[in-house]
Structure formats: C-alpha cells, structure tokens
Amino acid sequence: DAGVTQSPTHLIKTRGQQVTLRCSPKSGHDTVSWYQQALGQGPQFIFQYYEEEERQRGNFPDRFSGHQFPNYSSELNVNALLLGDSALYLCASSSHMRLDQETQYFGPGTRLLVL
Amino acid sequence: AQTVTQSQPEMSVQEAETVTLSCTYDTSESDYYLFWYKQPPSRQMILVIRQEAYKQQNATENRFSVNFQKAAKSFSLKISDSQLGDAAMYFCASSAYSGAGSYQLTFGKGTKLSVIP
C-alpha cells in the first residue's frame, strides 16, 4: 500500500523565483491538502483540492496556487518567492468516501530554502 | 475558527516510564475530531491516535492513550512504557467540518519529547 509521496525532498531557490512541488496521494485517496511548516512551528493549512478544484483555502496570498490532476496527484506552485517562504511543505491525503474522511495522512515533505 | 494550544514546549521521560503531553483546544463546531501526530527528525508526520468528539470513550492505540475531557476542551496524550523511538515532536491537532465536504487540520506548536536511556 503506497503512502503519500512528495518530490523533490529538498529545493534551493532565490528570491523572486517560482517553484513547483509535487504530491501523490495514498492509494485510494482522492483529496489532497497542503501545509506549510516553518521551523519550530506547527503546520499551517494552505489549501485543499478535491475533484481537481480548490475546495478550501487558508490565509495564504495568491502567490500560492495549486492544481490537482485526474489521477488525484497535486502540485503546489509558489510565485515571486520571498525569504519567508522558506519552510517544510507537507502534503496530506484523505478520502471523502471513507468513514474517516477527516483523517489526513502525510507525506515526508519538501524542504524549501529561499536565498 | 479552531485554536489548539500545547503549553509544554519540551518534555523528557525515562525509558520504560510513562509521560503525558497536554493539549487544549477551542472550537465552535459540534462535529470535530482530535488527533495526535508524531514528527521524528525524519520529518514525516505520523498519525498516532484519533478521537471523535462525539465519543465519550477515550481512544487507545497500544502504548498510546488519550484523556479526552470535552467540557474542559482538553485532550492529553499518555505514552506508557516509553521507548527510545518515541523521541520526536508531538503535535496536537483538531479537525472540523468547514463546508463543501472539507475538513482542515489546525495544529498546535508542538511538544518536543526526549527519551532518556
């Protein structure tokens, strides 16, 4: 049973650049959520995708955008990178068809460093 | 809106002993869920235990159990027979229905647990 996978594991960018992070959900899951975890903090909700549409969004600027593909995988895009975007980006998946649809399972994360 | 507070930034426990991590939360929702996640240095966030708010019985998973006090909005995690592999950051989180079939997690700031051999 494949778990949630994310790529790349690490990424270094410079201010003003754009970045794309990728996530494949756990087998059988159709919903993907993205979180930003700054150093020493708990994860903060960015947005959630289901049926290829953004369903919910946290308090993040429009520079953060996403996409979900028909195979349920997802991308997180960040434009005009700022130093403050340096963080661990976590992807989590869940299934709206399951009784535990509120339970999310996480991938290993992508560590983004903005210089 | 949901808030989750973990008031213990760091805790330590002797191997084989028992430790309790504290968490309080606030939510206006009646349908919500509570979780404890473990994040070892490898960064992977691992689900430890889950509690449905409508259930009075406290959840247990092997050496892990919770003390859910709904009126006090308290949700503590007890780890029995602590092992070296339990050393990690532990995050308390709540999840409530936010419309359009969506649940989103709200996390506390975490408690760093050290296990002393």
XYZ file of N, CA and C in Angstrom:
696
model
N 0.854 -1.184 0.000
C 0.000 0.000 0.000
C 0.892 1.237 0.000
N 0.943 1.949 -1.154
C 1.813 3.102 -1.265
C 1.266 4.236 -0.425
N 2.167 4.856 0.330
C 1.786 6.013 1.129
C 1.875 7.274 0.298
N 1.764 8.410 0.957
C 1.858 9.704 0.293
C 3.319 9.968 -0.084
N 3.534 10.350 -1.321
C 4.886 10.655 -1.756
C 4.968 12.107 -2.218
N 6.148 12.702 -2.023
C 6.364 14.088 -2.414
C 7.722 14.221 -3.104
N 7.781 15.156 -4.030
C 9.058 15.433 -4.687
C 9.151 16.915 -5.013
N 10.367 17.463 -5.003
C 11.606 16.838 -4.536
C 11.661 16.829 -3.002
N 12.697 16.254 -2.431
C 12.854 16.253 -0.975
C 13.423 17.580 -0.489
N 14.322 18.149 -1.250
C 14.928 19.435 -0.919
C 14.981 20.320 -2.161
N 14.935 21.623 -1.924
C 14.960 22.562 -3.031
C 15.553 23.878 -2.559
N 16.446 24.449 -3.353
C 17.002 25.768 -3.048
C 16.665 26.714 -4.193
N 16.055 27.856 -3.854
C 15.683 28.852 -4.849
C 16.161 30.223 -4.370
N 16.123 31.187 -5.261
C 16.440 32.561 -4.885
C 15.174 33.405 -4.918
N 15.227 34.511 -4.206
C 14.069 35.413 -4.130
C 13.577 35.800 -5.526
N 12.274 35.822 -5.685
C 11.676 36.207 -6.955
C 11.417 35.044 -7.900
N 12.056 33.916 -7.627
C 11.837 32.766 -8.497
C 10.498 32.107 -8.204
N 10.177 31.124 -9.039
C 8.957 30.355 -8.890
C 9.322 28.900 -8.613
N 8.474 28.196 -7.868
C 8.765 26.809 -7.535
C 7.497 25.965 -7.666
N 7.678 24.705 -8.032
C 6.567 23.747 -8.106
C 6.919 22.510 -7.299
N 6.048 22.167 -6.371
C 6.211 20.976 -5.549
C 5.131 19.977 -5.937
N 5.462 18.680 -5.825
C 4.547 17.661 -6.301
C 4.189 16.661 -5.200
N 2.999 16.100 -5.329
C 2.489 15.180 -4.314
C 1.622 14.111 -4.970
N 1.832 12.866 -4.571
C 0.942 11.773 -4.972
C 0.266 11.242 -3.726
N -1.060 11.168 -3.726
C -1.760 10.754 -2.510
C -1.621 9.258 -2.245
N -1.984 8.884 -1.059
C -2.042 7.483 -0.655
C -3.040 6.764 -1.551
N -2.743 5.501 -1.838
C -3.627 4.703 -2.663
C -5.049 4.707 -2.107
N -6.030 4.995 -2.975
C -7.426 5.022 -2.552
C -7.910 6.376 -2.074
N -7.026 7.334 -1.982
C -7.400 8.680 -1.529
C -7.613 9.609 -2.723
N -8.551 10.573 -2.534
C -8.889 11.465 -3.641
C -8.770 12.938 -3.282
N -8.385 13.226 -2.089
C -8.323 14.614 -1.598
C -6.910 14.909 -1.125
N -6.403 16.051 -1.543
C -5.034 16.444 -1.189
C -5.058 17.813 -0.512
N -4.362 17.899 0.607
C -4.215 19.165 1.334
C -2.743 19.518 1.418
N -2.446 20.806 1.400
C -1.077 21.282 1.514
C -0.933 22.123 2.779
N 0.215 21.954 3.435
C 0.520 22.682 4.658
C 1.936 23.253 4.570
N 2.121 24.398 5.204
C 3.445 24.995 5.333
C 3.874 24.908 6.792
N 5.067 24.373 7.025
C 5.567 24.270 8.394
C 6.864 25.046 8.520
N 6.801 26.211 9.135
C 8.009 26.989 9.403
C 8.792 26.314 10.527
N 10.064 26.617 10.599
C 10.946 25.994 11.585
C 10.439 26.247 12.991
N 10.266 25.184 13.766
C 9.835 25.316 15.150
C 8.357 25.567 15.340
N 7.575 25.468 14.277
C 6.139 25.727 14.351
C 5.340 24.507 13.920
N 4.051 24.542 14.204
C 3.155 23.520 13.686
C 2.775 23.861 12.249
N 2.334 22.876 11.494
C 1.915 23.125 10.103
C 0.732 24.087 10.023
N 0.739 24.905 8.950
C -0.350 25.834 8.673
C -1.014 25.412 7.366
N -2.338 25.374 7.367
C -3.111 24.941 6.204
C -3.028 25.961 5.082
N -2.668 25.469 3.876
C -2.609 26.358 2.709
C -3.900 26.234 1.904
N -4.159 25.034 1.388
C -5.409 24.778 0.669
C -5.617 23.283 0.505
N -6.831 22.953 0.018
C -7.216 21.568 -0.188
C -7.836 21.414 -1.574
N -7.504 20.300 -2.232
C -8.030 20.024 -3.557
C -8.836 18.740 -3.571
N -9.947 18.790 -4.253
C -10.805 17.626 -4.455
C -11.488 17.800 -5.793
N -11.572 16.718 -6.562
C -12.171 16.753 -7.896
C -11.570 17.881 -8.740
N -10.267 18.027 -8.619
C -9.481 18.960 -9.443
C -9.816 20.430 -9.172
N -10.474 20.685 -8.030
C -10.801 22.066 -7.696
C -10.332 22.398 -6.281
N -9.985 23.645 -6.070
C -9.629 24.104 -4.730
C -10.908 24.209 -3.915
N -10.950 23.464 -2.815
C -12.181 23.376 -2.044
C -12.158 24.312 -0.828
N -10.991 24.415 -0.220
C -10.842 25.298 0.931
C -9.466 25.943 0.852
N -9.344 27.139 1.422
C -8.071 27.843 1.387
C -7.817 28.484 2.738
N -6.578 28.407 3.184
C -6.171 29.068 4.411
C -5.744 30.501 4.121
N -5.112 31.118 5.102
C -4.735 32.524 4.997
C -3.379 32.667 4.309
N -3.336 32.375 3.039
C -2.121 32.490 2.248
C -2.401 33.358 1.017
N -1.399 34.126 0.582
C -1.617 35.037 -0.568
C -1.777 34.266 -1.867
N -2.210 34.998 -2.887
C -2.453 34.396 -4.196
C -1.180 33.881 -4.864
N -0.020 34.256 -4.321
C 1.232 33.715 -4.875
C 1.273 32.184 -4.736
N 0.480 31.685 -3.811
C 0.377 30.237 -3.608
C -0.812 29.728 -4.413
N -0.537 28.827 -5.332
C -1.603 28.254 -6.132
C -1.364 26.766 -6.274
N -2.392 26.076 -6.715
C -2.244 24.638 -6.818
C -3.008 24.063 -7.985
N -2.872 22.774 -8.077
C -3.572 22.069 -9.149
C -3.720 20.619 -8.717
N -4.823 20.013 -9.132
C -4.987 18.572 -8.931
C -5.282 17.933 -10.275
N -4.674 16.820 -10.519
C -4.802 16.115 -11.790
C -5.854 15.014 -11.681
N -6.306 14.492 -12.837
C -7.331 13.435 -12.803
C -6.912 12.203 -12.014
N -5.608 11.941 -11.889
C -5.161 10.773 -11.099
C -5.015 11.127 -9.614
N -5.514 12.291 -9.207
C -5.561 12.787 -7.833
C -4.238 13.374 -7.341
N -3.155 13.245 -8.109
C -1.919 13.878 -7.692
C -2.077 15.392 -7.743
N -1.162 16.081 -7.083
C -1.341 17.527 -6.942
C -0.001 18.255 -7.018
N -0.079 19.507 -7.392
C 1.080 20.395 -7.399
C 0.787 21.632 -6.578
N 1.826 22.123 -5.917
C 1.773 23.402 -5.223
C 2.754 24.332 -5.931
N 2.291 25.479 -6.370
C 3.133 26.463 -7.027
C 3.236 27.714 -6.159
N 4.446 28.214 -6.046
C 4.647 29.468 -5.331
C 5.406 30.409 -6.256
N 4.821 31.569 -6.514
C 5.454 32.571 -7.371
C 6.120 33.655 -6.544
N 7.057 34.371 -7.192
C 7.709 35.524 -6.557
C 8.176 35.189 -5.143
N 9.004 34.184 -5.033
C 9.425 33.663 -3.732
C 10.033 34.751 -2.843
N 9.670 34.673 -1.570
C 10.214 35.548 -0.537
C 11.043 34.709 0.430
N 11.935 35.374 1.159
C 12.744 34.656 2.146
C 11.844 33.914 3.141
N 10.725 34.528 3.475
C 9.804 33.951 4.448
C 9.073 32.718 3.963
N 9.234 32.392 2.681
C 8.608 31.169 2.161
C 9.454 29.931 2.472
N 10.631 30.131 3.013
C 11.476 29.004 3.404
C 10.765 28.210 4.501
N 10.546 26.938 4.245
C 9.766 26.110 5.169
C 9.754 24.676 4.670
N 9.156 23.814 5.485
C 8.855 22.442 5.069
C 7.423 22.447 4.546
N 7.231 21.975 3.342
C 5.893 21.918 2.752
C 5.410 20.474 2.788
N 4.298 20.298 3.468
C 3.742 18.971 3.684
C 2.481 18.787 2.858
N 2.382 17.622 2.268
C 1.180 17.229 1.554
C 0.489 16.145 2.381
N -0.820 16.193 2.436
C -1.587 15.188 3.161
C -2.752 14.731 2.295
N -3.092 13.464 2.392
C -4.216 12.975 1.601
C -5.288 12.347 2.489
N -6.484 12.305 1.953
C -7.621 11.699 2.644
C -8.623 11.276 1.581
N -9.690 10.615 2.027
C -10.700 10.161 1.077
C -12.077 10.564 1.558
N -12.816 11.230 0.712
C -14.151 11.669 1.104
C -15.123 10.508 1.127
N -14.714 9.366 0.583
C -15.615 8.218 0.511
C -15.518 7.349 1.759
N -14.499 7.578 2.568
C -14.266 6.727 3.729
C -14.946 7.303 4.955
N -15.196 6.422 5.909
C -15.786 6.876 7.163
C -14.837 7.797 7.915
N -13.525 7.656 7.685
C -12.562 8.511 8.377
C -12.087 9.620 7.456
N -13.014 10.236 6.706
C -12.639 11.247 5.729
C -11.960 12.456 6.355
N -12.116 12.620 7.673
C -11.487 13.768 8.330
C -10.026 13.480 8.692
N -9.596 12.239 8.508
C -8.238 11.851 8.893
C -7.302 12.009 7.699
N -6.226 12.732 7.917
C -5.271 13.008 6.853
C -3.944 12.309 7.135
N -3.350 11.788 6.065
C -2.083 11.080 6.146
C -1.044 11.886 5.364
N 0.106 12.056 5.982
C 1.100 12.983 5.456
C 2.224 12.307 4.688
N 2.768 13.065 3.750
C 3.979 12.671 3.065
C 5.203 13.148 3.825
N 6.393 12.858 3.319
C 7.634 13.200 4.011
C 8.013 14.664 3.911
N 7.354 15.418 3.032
C 7.603 16.852 2.936
C 8.697 17.224 1.949
N 8.649 18.474 1.535
C 9.698 19.082 0.710
C 10.260 20.268 1.475
N 11.571 20.252 1.695
C 12.219 21.355 2.399
C 12.638 22.393 1.369
N 12.047 23.584 1.442
C 12.354 24.689 0.518
C 13.179 25.744 1.239
N 14.298 26.092 0.648
C 15.136 27.166 1.171
C 15.197 28.268 0.123
N 14.839 29.483 0.514
C 14.871 30.626 -0.386
C 16.014 31.546 0.044
N 16.938 31.781 -0.877
C 18.113 32.609 -0.565
C 17.987 34.006 -1.165
N -13.790 29.109 13.801
C -12.323 29.032 13.858
C -11.909 28.080 14.985
N -10.813 27.437 14.760
C -10.288 26.499 15.754
C -8.936 26.994 16.238
N -8.640 26.753 17.495
C -7.306 27.009 18.031
C -6.876 25.806 18.846
N -5.582 25.522 18.810
C -5.011 24.408 19.558
C -3.789 24.937 20.307
N -3.712 24.636 21.590
C -2.622 25.136 22.420
C -1.892 23.978 23.092
N -0.593 23.942 22.901
C 0.258 22.988 23.607
C 1.198 23.815 24.483
N 1.054 23.695 25.769
C 1.754 24.590 26.691
C 3.119 24.079 27.121
N 3.478 22.869 26.692
C 4.768 22.287 27.072
C 5.675 22.231 25.850
N 6.588 23.177 25.686
C 7.468 23.137 24.514
C 8.359 21.889 24.509
N 8.794 21.468 25.702
C 9.670 20.295 25.784
C 9.294 19.447 26.982
N 9.453 18.138 26.816
C 9.248 17.190 27.899
C 10.318 16.103 27.787
N 10.616 15.469 28.907
C 11.523 14.332 28.871
C 10.957 13.223 29.745
N 11.345 11.994 29.407
C 10.868 10.828 30.140
C 11.956 9.770 30.148
N 12.050 9.037 31.218
C 12.979 7.921 31.281
C 12.408 6.754 30.485
N 13.282 6.036 29.821
C 12.857 4.846 29.087
C 12.076 3.921 30.015
N 10.968 3.372 29.489
C 10.070 2.454 30.190
C 9.082 3.157 31.135
N 9.235 4.464 31.328
C 8.307 5.200 32.180
C 7.143 5.740 31.353
N 6.241 6.427 32.043
C 5.040 6.981 31.420
C 5.119 8.499 31.401
N 4.652 9.080 30.311
C 4.656 10.540 30.178
C 3.315 10.985 29.606
N 2.877 12.171 29.997
C 1.620 12.737 29.496
C 1.885 14.099 28.871
N 1.448 14.253 27.639
C 1.573 15.519 26.911
C 0.215 16.215 26.912
N 0.208 17.507 27.181
C -1.035 18.259 27.333
C -1.429 19.001 26.066
N -2.729 19.178 25.903
C -3.258 19.927 24.771
C -4.630 20.466 25.149
N -4.866 21.731 24.827
C -6.209 22.286 24.951
C -6.604 22.845 23.593
N -7.899 22.887 23.367
C -8.362 23.339 22.063
C -9.605 24.190 22.237
N -9.953 24.899 21.198
C -11.195 25.657 21.208
C -11.821 25.561 19.826
N -13.098 25.299 19.782
C -13.823 25.229 18.527
C -15.283 25.546 18.779
N -15.931 26.116 17.783
C -17.360 26.398 17.882
C -18.183 25.307 17.222
N -17.495 24.325 16.637
C -18.184 23.255 15.929
C -18.603 22.154 16.898
N -19.688 21.477 16.566
C -20.133 20.342 17.368
C -19.593 19.031 16.807
N -19.296 19.035 15.509
C -18.748 17.858 14.837
C -17.259 18.104 14.592
N -16.424 17.524 15.428
C -14.987 17.727 15.243
C -14.228 16.494 15.707
N -12.974 16.459 15.345
C -12.107 15.337 15.648
C -10.786 15.881 16.188
N -10.147 15.063 16.984
C -8.863 15.455 17.571
C -7.820 14.401 17.263
N -6.593 14.857 17.088
C -5.519 13.959 16.683
C -4.232 14.285 17.443
N -3.421 13.262 17.566
C -2.018 13.450 17.921
C -1.181 12.902 16.780
N -0.261 13.744 16.304
C 0.689 13.340 15.279
C 2.090 13.391 15.877
N 2.928 12.500 15.391
C 4.334 12.426 15.806
C 5.197 12.799 14.611
N 6.200 13.659 14.831
C 7.117 14.044 13.764
C 8.552 13.822 14.234
N 9.146 12.691 13.878
C 10.549 12.442 14.227
C 11.467 13.315 13.379
N 12.756 13.291 13.653
C 13.701 14.103 12.867
C 13.637 13.832 11.368
N 13.125 12.684 10.975
C 12.984 12.385 9.548
C 11.922 13.246 8.878
N 11.156 14.005 9.679
C 10.148 14.973 9.224
C 8.779 14.384 8.907
N 8.688 13.073 8.665
C 7.396 12.501 8.291
C 6.416 12.632 9.442
N 5.280 13.234 9.188
C 4.229 13.403 10.187
C 3.428 12.103 10.244
N 3.456 11.457 11.398
C 2.833 10.134 11.546
C 1.640 10.236 12.485
N 0.502 9.718 12.060
C -0.684 9.713 12.905
C -0.490 8.736 14.066
N -0.679 9.236 15.277
C -0.525 8.408 16.473
C -1.881 7.895 16.942
N -2.841 8.811 17.054
C -4.136 8.437 17.613
C -5.184 9.460 17.205
N -6.423 9.006 17.139
C -7.544 9.825 16.660
C -8.716 9.663 17.619
N -9.425 10.780 17.866
C -10.570 10.753 18.778
C -11.742 11.493 18.150
N -12.893 10.818 18.079
C -14.102 11.505 17.626
C -14.716 12.239 18.814
N -15.079 13.486 18.637
C -15.582 14.281 19.761
C -16.901 13.764 20.303
N -17.668 13.071 19.463
C -18.973 12.588 19.911
C -18.869 11.303 20.741
N -17.680 10.721 20.781
C -17.472 9.508 21.560
C -16.919 9.857 22.940
N -17.544 9.324 23.964
C -17.069 9.584 25.316
C -15.875 8.720 25.670
N -15.807 7.542 25.062
C -14.720 6.621 25.383
C -13.410 7.147 24.832
N -12.379 7.115 25.675
C -11.065 7.579 25.252
C -10.422 6.587 24.296
N -9.791 7.119 23.230
C -9.132 6.259 22.264
C -7.827 5.688 22.818
N -7.488 4.485 22.390
C -6.222 3.869 22.753
C -5.638 3.193 21.525
N -4.321 3.218 21.433
C -3.590 2.530 20.375
C -2.309 1.978 21.004
N -2.382 0.723 21.402
C -1.235 0.066 22.015
C -0.754 0.865 23.243
N 0.459 1.403 23.207
C 1.002 2.124 24.366
C 0.500 3.560 24.462
N -0.256 3.991 23.487
C -0.720 5.379 23.433
C -2.205 5.446 23.803
N -2.542 6.379 24.660
C -3.943 6.585 25.019
C -4.173 8.072 25.243
N -5.437 8.469 25.164
C -5.754 9.880 25.376
C -6.698 10.014 26.566
N -6.681 11.208 27.129
C -7.648 11.604 28.144
C -8.418 12.783 27.555
N -9.613 12.504 27.082
C -10.430 13.498 26.401
C -11.464 14.044 27.381
N -11.317 15.306 27.710
C -12.251 15.989 28.615
C -12.974 17.063 27.797
N -14.151 16.700 27.281
C -14.834 17.574 26.325
C -15.242 18.905 26.939
N -15.774 18.878 28.130
C -16.232 20.116 28.767
C -15.063 21.072 29.000
N -13.930 20.522 29.366
C -12.740 21.336 29.629
C -11.968 21.624 28.354
N -12.371 21.029 27.236
C -11.676 21.149 25.955
C -10.200 20.799 26.113
N -10.002 19.648 26.700
C -8.650 19.162 26.964
C -8.473 17.802 26.304
N -7.282 17.563 25.776
C -7.024 16.327 25.008
C -5.566 15.951 25.212
N -5.260 15.224 26.259
C -3.878 14.883 26.567
C -3.529 13.500 26.041
N -2.250 13.302 25.774
C -1.728 12.037 25.255
C -0.852 11.385 26.304
N -1.137 10.133 26.625
C -0.312 9.385 27.561
C 0.450 8.314 26.798
N 1.759 8.302 27.013
C 2.613 7.289 26.401
C 3.137 6.411 27.533
N 2.799 5.146 27.491
C 3.236 4.186 28.517
C 4.440 3.414 28.020
N 5.272 2.948 28.981
C 6.443 2.132 28.626
C 7.238 2.818 27.505
N 7.640 4.049 27.749
C 8.300 4.857 26.722
C 9.526 4.157 26.144
N 9.674 4.289 24.837
C 10.796 3.686 24.126
C 11.623 4.775 23.447
N 12.873 4.439 23.150
C 13.759 5.434 22.521
C 13.173 5.955 21.217
N 12.459 5.105 20.514
C 11.849 5.503 19.243
C 10.677 6.452 19.395
N 10.252 6.695 20.631
C 9.161 7.650 20.850
C 9.663 9.094 20.821
N 10.968 9.265 20.866
C 11.527 10.629 20.846
C 11.171 11.309 19.540
N 10.511 12.472 19.640
C 10.023 13.176 18.455
C 9.311 14.448 18.890
N 8.889 15.245 17.903
C 7.937 16.329 18.155
C 6.541 15.735 18.077
N 5.703 16.108 19.033
C 4.322 15.644 19.038
C 3.406 16.845 18.850
N 2.537 16.728 17.855
C 1.602 17.797 17.560
C 0.176 17.347 17.853
N -0.542 18.187 18.561
C -1.972 18.018 18.775
C -2.682 18.781 17.655
N -3.756 18.228 17.125
C -4.458 18.882 16.032
C -5.954 18.637 16.152
N -6.727 19.583 15.655
C -8.179 19.427 15.607
C -8.640 19.561 14.165
N -9.763 18.947 13.873
C -10.317 18.982 12.529
C -11.823 19.112 12.629
N -12.346 20.110 11.971
C -13.790 20.303 11.967
C -14.261 20.467 10.534
N -15.525 20.143 10.324
C -16.110 20.269 9.000
C -16.176 21.747 8.628
N -15.594 22.102 7.478
C -15.535 23.514 7.093
C -16.330 23.792 5.828
N -17.264 22.925 5.514
C -18.124 23.163 4.358
C -17.635 22.466 3.109
N -18.515 22.213 2.188
C -18.193 21.594 0.892
C -17.456 20.273 1.083
N -17.830 19.547 2.118
C -17.229 18.234 2.344
C -15.785 18.290 2.782
N -15.361 19.396 3.319
C -13.947 19.597 3.608
C -13.655 19.623 5.096
N -12.607 18.939 5.471
C -12.051 19.038 6.817
C -10.638 19.588 6.701
N -10.287 20.537 7.561
C -8.910 21.004 7.571
C -8.360 20.921 8.986
N -7.079 20.612 9.073
C -6.425 20.436 10.368
C -5.869 21.758 10.873
N -6.031 21.968 12.170
C -5.399 23.087 12.873
C -4.474 22.487 13.916
N -3.199 22.881 13.866
C -2.185 22.287 14.720
C -1.772 23.212 15.857
N -1.322 22.585 16.950
C -0.624 23.323 17.978
C 0.842 23.506 17.579
N 1.613 24.137 18.465
C 3.014 24.411 18.146
C 3.939 23.236 18.432
N 3.411 22.222 19.093
C 4.197 21.021 19.285
C 4.887 20.934 20.638
N 5.170 19.694 21.043
C 5.954 19.395 22.239
C 7.080 18.470 21.842
N 8.299 18.873 22.158
C 9.443 18.022 21.839
C 9.662 17.037 22.982
N 9.551 15.750 22.684
C 9.716 14.709 23.690
C 11.083 14.062 23.554
N 11.830 14.055 24.639
C 13.111 13.349 24.695
C 12.948 12.122 25.579
N 13.560 11.010 25.170
C 13.517 9.779 25.957
C 14.929 9.479 26.431
N 15.090 9.382 27.747
C 16.405 9.198 28.358
C 16.653 7.712 28.605
N 17.741 7.175 28.079
C 18.004 5.727 28.245
C 18.273 5.361 29.703
